[in-house]
CSV table of C-alpha atoms in Angstrom, one decimal:
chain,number,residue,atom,x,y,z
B,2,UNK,CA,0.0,0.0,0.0
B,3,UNK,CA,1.1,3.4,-0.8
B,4,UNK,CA,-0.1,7.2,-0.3
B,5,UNK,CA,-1.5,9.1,-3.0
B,6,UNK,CA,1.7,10.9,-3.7
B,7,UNK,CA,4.2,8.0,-3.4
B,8,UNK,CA,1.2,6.8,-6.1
B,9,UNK,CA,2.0,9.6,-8.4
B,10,UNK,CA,5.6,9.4,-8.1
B,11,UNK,CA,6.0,6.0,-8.8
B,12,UNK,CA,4.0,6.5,-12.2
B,13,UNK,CA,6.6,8.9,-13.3
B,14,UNK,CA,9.4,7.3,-12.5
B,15,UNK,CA,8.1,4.1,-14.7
B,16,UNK,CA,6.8,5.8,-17.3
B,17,UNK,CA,9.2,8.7,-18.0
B,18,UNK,CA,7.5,9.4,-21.4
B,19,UNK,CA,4.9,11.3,-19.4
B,20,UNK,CA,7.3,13.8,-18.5
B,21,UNK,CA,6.9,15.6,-21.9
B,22,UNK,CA,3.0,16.2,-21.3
B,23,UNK,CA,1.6,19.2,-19.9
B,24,UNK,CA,0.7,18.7,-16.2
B,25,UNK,CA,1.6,15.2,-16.3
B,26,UNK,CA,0.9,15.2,-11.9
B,27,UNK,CA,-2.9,16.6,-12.4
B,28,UNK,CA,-3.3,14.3,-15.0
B,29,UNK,CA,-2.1,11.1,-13.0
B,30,UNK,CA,-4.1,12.9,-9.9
B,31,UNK,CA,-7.1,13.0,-12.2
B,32,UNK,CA,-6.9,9.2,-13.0
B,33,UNK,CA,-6.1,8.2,-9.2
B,34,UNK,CA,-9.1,10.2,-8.2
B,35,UNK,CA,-11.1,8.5,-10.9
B,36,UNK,CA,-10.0,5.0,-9.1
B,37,UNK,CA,-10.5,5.5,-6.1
B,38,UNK,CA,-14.0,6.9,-6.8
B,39,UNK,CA,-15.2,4.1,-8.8
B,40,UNK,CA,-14.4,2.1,-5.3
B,41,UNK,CA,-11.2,0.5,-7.3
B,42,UNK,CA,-8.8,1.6,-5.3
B,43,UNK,CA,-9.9,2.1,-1.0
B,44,UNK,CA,-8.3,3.8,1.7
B,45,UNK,CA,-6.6,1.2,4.4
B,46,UNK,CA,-7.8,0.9,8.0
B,47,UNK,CA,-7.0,3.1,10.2
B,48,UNK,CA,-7.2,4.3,13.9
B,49,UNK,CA,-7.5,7.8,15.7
B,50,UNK,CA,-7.3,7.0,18.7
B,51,UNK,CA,-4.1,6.0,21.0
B,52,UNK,CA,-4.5,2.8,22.3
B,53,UNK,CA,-2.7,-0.7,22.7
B,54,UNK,CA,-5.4,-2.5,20.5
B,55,UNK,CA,-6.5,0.0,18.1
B,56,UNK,CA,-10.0,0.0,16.9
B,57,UNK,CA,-9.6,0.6,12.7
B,58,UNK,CA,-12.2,2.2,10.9
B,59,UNK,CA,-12.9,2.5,7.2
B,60,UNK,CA,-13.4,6.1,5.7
B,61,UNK,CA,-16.4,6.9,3.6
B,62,UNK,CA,-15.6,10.1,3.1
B,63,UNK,CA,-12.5,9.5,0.3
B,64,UNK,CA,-12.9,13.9,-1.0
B,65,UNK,CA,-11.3,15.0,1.9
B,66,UNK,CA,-8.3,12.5,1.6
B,67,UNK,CA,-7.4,12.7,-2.1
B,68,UNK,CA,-7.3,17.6,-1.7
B,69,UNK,CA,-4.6,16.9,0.9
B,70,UNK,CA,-2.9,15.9,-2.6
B,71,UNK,CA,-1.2,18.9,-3.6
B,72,UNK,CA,0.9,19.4,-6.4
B,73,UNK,CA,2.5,21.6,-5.9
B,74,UNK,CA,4.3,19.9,-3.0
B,75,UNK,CA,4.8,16.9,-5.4
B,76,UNK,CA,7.0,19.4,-8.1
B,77,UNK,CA,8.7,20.5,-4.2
B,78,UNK,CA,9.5,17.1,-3.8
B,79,UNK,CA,11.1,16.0,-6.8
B,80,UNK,CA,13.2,18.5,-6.5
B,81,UNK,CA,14.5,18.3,-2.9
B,82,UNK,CA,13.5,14.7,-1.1
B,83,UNK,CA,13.5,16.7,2.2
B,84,UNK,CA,10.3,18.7,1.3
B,85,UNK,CA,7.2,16.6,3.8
B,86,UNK,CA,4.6,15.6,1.4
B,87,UNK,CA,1.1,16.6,2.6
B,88,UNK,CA,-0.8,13.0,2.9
B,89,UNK,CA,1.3,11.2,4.4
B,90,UNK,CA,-0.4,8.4,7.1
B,91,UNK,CA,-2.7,8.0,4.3
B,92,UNK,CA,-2.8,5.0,2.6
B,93,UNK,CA,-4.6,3.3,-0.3
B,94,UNK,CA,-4.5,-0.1,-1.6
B,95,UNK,CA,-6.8,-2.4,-4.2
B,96,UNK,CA,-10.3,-3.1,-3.6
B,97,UNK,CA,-10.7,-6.7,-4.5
B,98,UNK,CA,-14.5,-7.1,-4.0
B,99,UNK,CA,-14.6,-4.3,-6.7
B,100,UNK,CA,-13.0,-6.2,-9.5
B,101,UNK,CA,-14.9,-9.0,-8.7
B,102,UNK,CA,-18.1,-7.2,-9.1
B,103,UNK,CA,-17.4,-6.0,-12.5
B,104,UNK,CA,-16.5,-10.1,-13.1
B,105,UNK,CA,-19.8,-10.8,-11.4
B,106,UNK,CA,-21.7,-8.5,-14.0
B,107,UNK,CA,-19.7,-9.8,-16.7
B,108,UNK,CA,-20.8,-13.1,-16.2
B,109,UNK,CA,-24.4,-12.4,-16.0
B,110,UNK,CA,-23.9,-10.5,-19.0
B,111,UNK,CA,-23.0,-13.5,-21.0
B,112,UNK,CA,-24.9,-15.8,-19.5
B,113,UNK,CA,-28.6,-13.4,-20.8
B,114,UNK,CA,-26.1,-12.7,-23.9
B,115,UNK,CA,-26.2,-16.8,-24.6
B,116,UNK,CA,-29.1,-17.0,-23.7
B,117,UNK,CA,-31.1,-14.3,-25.5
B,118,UNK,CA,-29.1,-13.1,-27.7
B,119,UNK,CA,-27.0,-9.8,-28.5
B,120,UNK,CA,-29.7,-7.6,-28.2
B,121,UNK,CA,-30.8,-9.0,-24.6
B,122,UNK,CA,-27.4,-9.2,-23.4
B,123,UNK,CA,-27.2,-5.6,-24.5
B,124,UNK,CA,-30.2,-4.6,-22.4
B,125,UNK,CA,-28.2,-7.0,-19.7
B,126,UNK,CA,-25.2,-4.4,-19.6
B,127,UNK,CA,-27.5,-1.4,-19.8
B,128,UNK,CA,-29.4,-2.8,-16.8
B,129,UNK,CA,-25.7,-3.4,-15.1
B,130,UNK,CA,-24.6,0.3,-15.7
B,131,UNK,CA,-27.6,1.9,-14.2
B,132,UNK,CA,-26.9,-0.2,-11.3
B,133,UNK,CA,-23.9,0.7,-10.8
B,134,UNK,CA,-24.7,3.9,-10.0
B,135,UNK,CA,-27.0,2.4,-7.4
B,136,UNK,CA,-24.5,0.8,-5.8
B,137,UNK,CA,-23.0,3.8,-4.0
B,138,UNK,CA,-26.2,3.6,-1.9
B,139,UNK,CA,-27.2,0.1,-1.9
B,140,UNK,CA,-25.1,-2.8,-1.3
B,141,UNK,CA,-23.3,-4.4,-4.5
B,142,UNK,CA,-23.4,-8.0,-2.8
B,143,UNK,CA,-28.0,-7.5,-2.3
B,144,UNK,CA,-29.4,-11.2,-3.4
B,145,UNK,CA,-32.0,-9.3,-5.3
B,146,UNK,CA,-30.9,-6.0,-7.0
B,147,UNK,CA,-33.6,-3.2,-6.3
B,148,UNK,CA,-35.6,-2.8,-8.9
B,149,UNK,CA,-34.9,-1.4,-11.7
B,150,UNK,CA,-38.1,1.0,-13.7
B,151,UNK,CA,-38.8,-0.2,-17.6
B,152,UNK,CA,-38.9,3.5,-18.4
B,153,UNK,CA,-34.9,4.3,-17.1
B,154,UNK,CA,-34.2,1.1,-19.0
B,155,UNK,CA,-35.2,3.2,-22.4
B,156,UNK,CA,-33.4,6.2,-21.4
B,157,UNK,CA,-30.2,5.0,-21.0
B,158,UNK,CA,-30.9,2.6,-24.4
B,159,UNK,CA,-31.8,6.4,-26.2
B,160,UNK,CA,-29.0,7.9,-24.7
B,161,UNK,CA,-26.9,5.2,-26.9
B,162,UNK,CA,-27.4,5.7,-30.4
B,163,UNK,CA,-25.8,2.3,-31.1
B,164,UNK,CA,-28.2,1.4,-28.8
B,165,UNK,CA,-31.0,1.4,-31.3
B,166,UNK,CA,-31.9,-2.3,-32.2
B,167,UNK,CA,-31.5,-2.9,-28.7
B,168,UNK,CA,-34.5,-0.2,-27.5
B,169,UNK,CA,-36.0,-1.8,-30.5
B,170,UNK,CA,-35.9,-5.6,-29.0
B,171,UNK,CA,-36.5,-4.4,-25.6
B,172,UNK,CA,-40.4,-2.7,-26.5
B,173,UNK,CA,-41.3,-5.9,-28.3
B,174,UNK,CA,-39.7,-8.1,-25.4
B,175,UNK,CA,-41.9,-6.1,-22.8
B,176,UNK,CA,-45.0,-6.4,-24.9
B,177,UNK,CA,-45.1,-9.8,-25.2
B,178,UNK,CA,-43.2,-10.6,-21.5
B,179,UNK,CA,-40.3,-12.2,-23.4
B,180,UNK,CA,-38.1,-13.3,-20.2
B,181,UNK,CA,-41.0,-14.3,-18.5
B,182,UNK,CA,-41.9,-16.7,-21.2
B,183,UNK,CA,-38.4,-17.7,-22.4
B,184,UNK,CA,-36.5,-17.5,-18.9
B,185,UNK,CA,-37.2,-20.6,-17.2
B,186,UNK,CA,-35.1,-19.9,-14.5
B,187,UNK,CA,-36.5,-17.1,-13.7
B,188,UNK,CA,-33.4,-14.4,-13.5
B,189,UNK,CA,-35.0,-11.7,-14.6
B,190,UNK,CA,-38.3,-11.1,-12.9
B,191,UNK,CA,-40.9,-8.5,-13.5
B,192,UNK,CA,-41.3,-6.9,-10.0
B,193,UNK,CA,-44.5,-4.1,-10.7
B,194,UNK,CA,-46.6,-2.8,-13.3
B,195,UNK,CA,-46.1,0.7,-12.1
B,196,UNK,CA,-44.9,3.5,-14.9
B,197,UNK,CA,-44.2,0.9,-17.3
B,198,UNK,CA,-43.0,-2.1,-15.0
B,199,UNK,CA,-40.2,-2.5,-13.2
B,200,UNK,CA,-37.4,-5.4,-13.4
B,201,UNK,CA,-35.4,-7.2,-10.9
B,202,UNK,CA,-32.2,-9.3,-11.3
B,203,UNK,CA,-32.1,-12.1,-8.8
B,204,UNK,CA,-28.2,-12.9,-8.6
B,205,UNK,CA,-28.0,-15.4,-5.9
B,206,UNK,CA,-30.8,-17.5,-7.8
B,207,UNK,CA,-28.8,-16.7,-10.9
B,208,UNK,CA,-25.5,-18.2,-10.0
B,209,UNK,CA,-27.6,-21.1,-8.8
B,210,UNK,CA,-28.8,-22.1,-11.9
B,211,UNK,CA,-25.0,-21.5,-13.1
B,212,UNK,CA,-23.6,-23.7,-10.6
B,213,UNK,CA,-26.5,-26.4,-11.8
B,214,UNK,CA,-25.5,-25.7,-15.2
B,215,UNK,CA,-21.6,-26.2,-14.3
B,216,UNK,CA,-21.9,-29.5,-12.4
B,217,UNK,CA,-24.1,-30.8,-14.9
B,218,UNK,CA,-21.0,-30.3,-17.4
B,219,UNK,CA,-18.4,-31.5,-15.3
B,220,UNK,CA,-20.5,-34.8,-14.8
B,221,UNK,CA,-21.0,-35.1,-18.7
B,222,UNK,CA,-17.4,-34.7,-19.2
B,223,UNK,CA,-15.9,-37.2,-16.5
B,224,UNK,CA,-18.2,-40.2,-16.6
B,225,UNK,CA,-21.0,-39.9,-19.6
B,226,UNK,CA,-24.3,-39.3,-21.0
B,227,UNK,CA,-26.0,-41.4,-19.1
B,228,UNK,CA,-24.4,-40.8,-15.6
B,229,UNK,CA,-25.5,-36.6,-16.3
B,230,UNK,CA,-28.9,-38.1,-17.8
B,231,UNK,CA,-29.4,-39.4,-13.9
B,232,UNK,CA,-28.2,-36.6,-11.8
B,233,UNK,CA,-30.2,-34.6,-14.0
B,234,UNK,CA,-33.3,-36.6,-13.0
B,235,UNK,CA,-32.2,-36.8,-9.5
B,236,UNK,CA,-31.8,-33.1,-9.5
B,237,UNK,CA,-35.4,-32.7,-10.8
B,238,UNK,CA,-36.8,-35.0,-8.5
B,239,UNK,CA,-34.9,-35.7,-5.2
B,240,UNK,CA,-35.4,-38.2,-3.2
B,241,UNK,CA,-35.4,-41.3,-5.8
B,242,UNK,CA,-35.0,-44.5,-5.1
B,243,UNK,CA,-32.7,-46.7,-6.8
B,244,UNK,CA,-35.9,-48.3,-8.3
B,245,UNK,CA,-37.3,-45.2,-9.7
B,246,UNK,CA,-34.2,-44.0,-11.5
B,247,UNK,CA,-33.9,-47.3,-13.3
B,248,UNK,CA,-36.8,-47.1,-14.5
B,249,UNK,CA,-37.3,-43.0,-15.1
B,250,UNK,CA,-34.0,-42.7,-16.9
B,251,UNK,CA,-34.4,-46.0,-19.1
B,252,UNK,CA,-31.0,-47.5,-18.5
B,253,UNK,CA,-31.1,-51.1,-18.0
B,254,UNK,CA,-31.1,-51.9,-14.1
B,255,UNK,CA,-27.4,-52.9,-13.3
B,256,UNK,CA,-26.3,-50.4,-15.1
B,257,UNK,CA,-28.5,-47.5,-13.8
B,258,UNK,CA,-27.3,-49.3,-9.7
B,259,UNK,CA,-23.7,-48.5,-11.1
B,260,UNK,CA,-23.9,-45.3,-12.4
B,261,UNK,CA,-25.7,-43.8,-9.3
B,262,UNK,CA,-23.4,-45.5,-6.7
B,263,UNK,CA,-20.0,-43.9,-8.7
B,264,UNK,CA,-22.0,-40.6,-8.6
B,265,UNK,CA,-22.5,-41.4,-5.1
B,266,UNK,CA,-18.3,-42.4,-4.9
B,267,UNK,CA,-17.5,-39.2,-6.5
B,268,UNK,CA,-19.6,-37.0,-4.0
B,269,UNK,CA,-22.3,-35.9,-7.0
B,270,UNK,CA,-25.1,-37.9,-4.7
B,271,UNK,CA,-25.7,-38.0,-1.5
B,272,UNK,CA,-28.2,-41.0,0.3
B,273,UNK,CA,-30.4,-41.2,2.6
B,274,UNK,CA,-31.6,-43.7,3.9
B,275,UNK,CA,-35.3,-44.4,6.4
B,276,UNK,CA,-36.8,-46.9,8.0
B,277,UNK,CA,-39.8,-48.0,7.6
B,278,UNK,CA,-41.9,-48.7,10.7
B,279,UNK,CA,-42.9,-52.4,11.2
B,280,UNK,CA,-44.6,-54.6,13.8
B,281,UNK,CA,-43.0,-55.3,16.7
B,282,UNK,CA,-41.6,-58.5,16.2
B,283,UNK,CA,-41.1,-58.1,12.4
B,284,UNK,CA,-37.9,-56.8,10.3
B,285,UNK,CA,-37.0,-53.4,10.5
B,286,UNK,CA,-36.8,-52.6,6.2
B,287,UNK,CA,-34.3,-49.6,5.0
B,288,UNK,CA,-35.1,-47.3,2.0
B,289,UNK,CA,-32.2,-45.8,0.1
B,290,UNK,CA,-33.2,-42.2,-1.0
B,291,UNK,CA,-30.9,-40.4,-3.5
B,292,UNK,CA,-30.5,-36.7,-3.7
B,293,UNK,CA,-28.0,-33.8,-4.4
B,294,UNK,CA,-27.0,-31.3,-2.1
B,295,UNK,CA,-25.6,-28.9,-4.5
B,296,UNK,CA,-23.6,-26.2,-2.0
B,297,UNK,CA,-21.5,-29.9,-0.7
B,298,UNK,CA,-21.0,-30.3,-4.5
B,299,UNK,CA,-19.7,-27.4,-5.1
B,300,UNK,CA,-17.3,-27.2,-2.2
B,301,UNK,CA,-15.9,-30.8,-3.3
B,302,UNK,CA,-15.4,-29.4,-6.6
B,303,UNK,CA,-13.7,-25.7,-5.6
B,304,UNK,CA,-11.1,-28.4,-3.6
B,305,UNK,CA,-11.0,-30.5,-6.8
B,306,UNK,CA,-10.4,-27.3,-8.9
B,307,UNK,CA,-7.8,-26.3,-6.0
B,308,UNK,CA,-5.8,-29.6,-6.4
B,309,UNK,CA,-6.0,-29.0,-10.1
B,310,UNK,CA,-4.7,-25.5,-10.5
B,311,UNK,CA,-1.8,-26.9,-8.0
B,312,UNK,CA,-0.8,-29.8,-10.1
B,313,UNK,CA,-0.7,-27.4,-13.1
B,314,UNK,CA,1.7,-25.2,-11.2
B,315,UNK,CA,3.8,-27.7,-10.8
B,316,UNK,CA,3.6,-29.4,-14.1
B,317,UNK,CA,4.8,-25.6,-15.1
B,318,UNK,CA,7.6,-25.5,-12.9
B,319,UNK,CA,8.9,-29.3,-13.6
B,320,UNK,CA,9.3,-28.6,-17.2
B,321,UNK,CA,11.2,-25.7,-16.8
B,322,UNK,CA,13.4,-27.3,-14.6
B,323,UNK,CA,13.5,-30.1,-17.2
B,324,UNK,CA,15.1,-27.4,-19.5
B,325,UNK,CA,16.0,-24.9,-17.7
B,326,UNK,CA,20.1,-25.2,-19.3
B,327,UNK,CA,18.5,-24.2,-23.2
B,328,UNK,CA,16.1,-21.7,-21.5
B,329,UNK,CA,18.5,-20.2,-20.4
B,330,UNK,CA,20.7,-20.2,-23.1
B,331,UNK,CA,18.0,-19.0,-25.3
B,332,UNK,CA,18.1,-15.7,-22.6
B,333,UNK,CA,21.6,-15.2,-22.9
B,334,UNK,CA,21.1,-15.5,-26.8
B,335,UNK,CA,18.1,-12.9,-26.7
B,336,UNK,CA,20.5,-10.6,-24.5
B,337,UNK,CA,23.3,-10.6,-27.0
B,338,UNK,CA,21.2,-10.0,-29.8
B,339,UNK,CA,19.5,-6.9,-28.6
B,340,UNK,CA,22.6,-5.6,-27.3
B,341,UNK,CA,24.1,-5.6,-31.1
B,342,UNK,CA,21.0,-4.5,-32.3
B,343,UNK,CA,21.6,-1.7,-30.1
B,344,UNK,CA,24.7,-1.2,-31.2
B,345,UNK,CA,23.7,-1.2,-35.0
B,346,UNK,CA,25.4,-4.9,-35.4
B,347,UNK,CA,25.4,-6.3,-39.4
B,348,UNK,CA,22.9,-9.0,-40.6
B,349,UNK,CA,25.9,-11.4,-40.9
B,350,UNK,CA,26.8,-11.0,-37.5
B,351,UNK,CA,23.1,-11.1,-35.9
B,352,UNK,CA,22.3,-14.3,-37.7
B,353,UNK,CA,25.9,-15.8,-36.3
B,354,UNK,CA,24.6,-15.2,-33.1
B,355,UNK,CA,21.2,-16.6,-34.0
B,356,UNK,CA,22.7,-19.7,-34.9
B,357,UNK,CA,24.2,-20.6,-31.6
B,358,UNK,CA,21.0,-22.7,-31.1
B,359,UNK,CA,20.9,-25.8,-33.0
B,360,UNK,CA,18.2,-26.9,-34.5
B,361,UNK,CA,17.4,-29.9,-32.1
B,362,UNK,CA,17.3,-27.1,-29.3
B,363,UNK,CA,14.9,-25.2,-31.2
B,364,UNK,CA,12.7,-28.0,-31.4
B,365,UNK,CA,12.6,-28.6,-27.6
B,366,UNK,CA,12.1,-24.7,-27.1
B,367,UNK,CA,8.9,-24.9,-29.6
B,368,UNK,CA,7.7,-28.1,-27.6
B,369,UNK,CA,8.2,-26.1,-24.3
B,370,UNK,CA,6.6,-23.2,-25.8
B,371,UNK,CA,3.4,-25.1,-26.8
B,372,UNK,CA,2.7,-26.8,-23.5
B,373,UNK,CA,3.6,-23.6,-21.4
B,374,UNK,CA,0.4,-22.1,-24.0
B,375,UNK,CA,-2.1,-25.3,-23.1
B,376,UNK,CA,-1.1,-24.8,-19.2
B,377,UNK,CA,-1.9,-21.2,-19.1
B,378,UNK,CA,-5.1,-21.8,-21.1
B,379,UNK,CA,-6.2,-24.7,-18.3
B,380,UNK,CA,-5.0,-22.5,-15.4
B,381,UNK,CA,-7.5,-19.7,-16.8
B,382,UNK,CA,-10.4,-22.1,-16.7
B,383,UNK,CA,-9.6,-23.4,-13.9
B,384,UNK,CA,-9.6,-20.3,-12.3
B,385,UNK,CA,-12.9,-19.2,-14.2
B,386,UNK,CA,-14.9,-22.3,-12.7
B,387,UNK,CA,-13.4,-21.2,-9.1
B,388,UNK,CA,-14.8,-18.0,-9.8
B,389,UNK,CA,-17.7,-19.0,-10.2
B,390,UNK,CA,-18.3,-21.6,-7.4
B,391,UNK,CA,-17.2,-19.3,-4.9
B,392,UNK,CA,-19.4,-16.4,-6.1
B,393,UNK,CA,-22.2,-19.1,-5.2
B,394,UNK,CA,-21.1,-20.3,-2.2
B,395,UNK,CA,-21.1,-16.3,-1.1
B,396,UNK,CA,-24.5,-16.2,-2.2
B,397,UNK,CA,-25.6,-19.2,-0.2
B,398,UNK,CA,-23.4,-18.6,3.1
């Protein structure tokens, strides 16, 4: 964490282009001020009282903070280090929940986007904007977003001109309650008829269905069709016994017991079981009951996902040790190269240089390069599906 000035100073000293603008400190000022406005950048903690456990408090009030910024102590200051800058003791770092709010929306733009359509997913973002501004008053992390009136929905659509097949979509969606109709899950819910209607975005009940959607996937792509054909039925009708899926999912009997009892290995299904009451001196019989309890599902997978990202990591790491002697002779190479081309070096004499690999080396640098490319792309979705489990198991804590 930094102050506001050490902020600005930094800048310049890794980016020394700037130095040739105009007020290059009020424009960095300008764009730290726009930061911290938009909630991406918050002020740390802090105490005013004296005590030996310190209660901290968060300021609300971030105005007052960012005019003890003055510039022209800053121009002071780069010239003599001794001059005192004006904010010190206060200290900003990165608002986290932020970003992940703008993920969250992002997400829930894509999914209507999918879904609906451009147009819709348009109307999505639009929807996402004008809540943002609610957000300074209303808390970003609400299960159900306030509602949201048809008519402001059309003003900021106007506002857009590229807007206009969007505006367009949106009237004939509202006449004929398109979401309603086509929006099974219910994300999108009309919440009044008042000055046009009124629309509210349930998120918790949204990331829901996107955890339902996610697990469904993952249990298509490690068993098969039929094992996702029964946890789908289980999941629309819990509490099944073994009897009933065989004979709801039309998969032959054994094979229908297997399925459900690796789902049931692999944590997909839970059981329970009953008893049934009996006469006194008859047997006591047991009935299996199968059924998914979806936040346990998704906490085995976020481990699973945790394991994964880990192994990755180290998959990374192992085969750059494997190579690490022509890695690093392909640095020393790179070095050379653009020191000469620094130093205006002939054609001859770069390709001399160049040719300090072999050929065989190049082949194993191409080979590293390629797997390097497929373990970044897993890592990202890996980290995507972790996203997204933990932004449900927020909603359902």
């Amino acid at each position: 964490y930094w102050t506001g000035s050490e902020v600005i100073l930094k800048v310049i000293q890794r980016r020394p282009q700037i130095k040739s603008r105009s007020q290059p400190l009020s424009d960095i000022k300008e764009n730290l001020c726009c930061l911290i406005t938009a909630k991406y950048l918050q002020r740390v903690p802090y105490s005013v009282e004296d005590a030996a456990v310190p209660s901290l408090i968060m300021s609300e009030d971030c105005a007052s903070d960012l005019n003890k910024i003055d510039i022209k102590l800053l121009i002071s200051h780069q010239k003599d280090k001794s001059v005192q800058l004006s904010d010190q003791n206060i200290y900003w770092t990165v608002n986290f929940d932020r970003f992940h709010q703008d993920m969250r929306d992002e997400i829930v733009v894509k999914a209507f986007t999918k879904k609906f359509g451009e147009n819709a997913g348009s109307i999505i973002k639009q929807v996402i904007l004008f809540l943002r501004q609610m957000y300074i008053r209303t808390n970003p992390w609400a299960e159900v977003c306030n509602p949201v009136p048809a008519l402001e929905i059309k003003d900021i659509l106007k506002k857009q001109a590229s807007q206009s097949l969007a505006l367009a979509f949106f009237d004939q969606s509202q006449q004929c309650f398109f979401f309603q109709e086509q929006d099974n899950s219910n994300l999108l819910r009309k919440a009044g008829e008042a000055s046009g209607g009124s629309y509210q975005l349930y998120l918790k009940e949204a990331f829901t269905q996107f955890t339902w959607e996610l697990v469904e996937h993952i249990v298509l792509e490690k068993h098969d069709s039929k094992a996702a054909r029964i946890f789908r039925l289980v999941k629309s009708q819990p509490y099944i016994e073994p009897d009933q899926i065989q004979q709801l999912a039309m998969i032959p009997a054994k094979e229908a017991k297997r399925l459900s009892y690796r789902l049931y290995e692999d944590k997909f299904l839970h059981i329970q079981e009953l008893k049934k009451a009996s006469s006194n001196n008859g047997p006591v019989k047991n009935y299996t009951l199968f059924h998914i309890h979806l936040e346990s599902v998704a906490s085995m997978l976020l481990e699973m996902c945790y394991k994964t990202l880990y192994n990755h990591i180290s998959r990374r790491h192992f085969e750059k040790q494997q190579s690490k002697r022509i890695i690093d002779k392909k640095h020393r190479v790179d070095t050379i190269l653009m020191g000469m081309q620094a130093q205006g070096a002939a054609e001859e004499q770069l390709s001399d240089i160049e040719e300090l690999l072999t050929p065989s080396e190049e082949e194993v640098l191409k080979k590293i390069d390629r797997v390097m490319k497929k373990l970044n792309i897993v890592e990202l979705e890996v980290d995507d599906t972790i996203f997204m489990l933990n932004m449900y198991l927020i909603y359902v804590s």
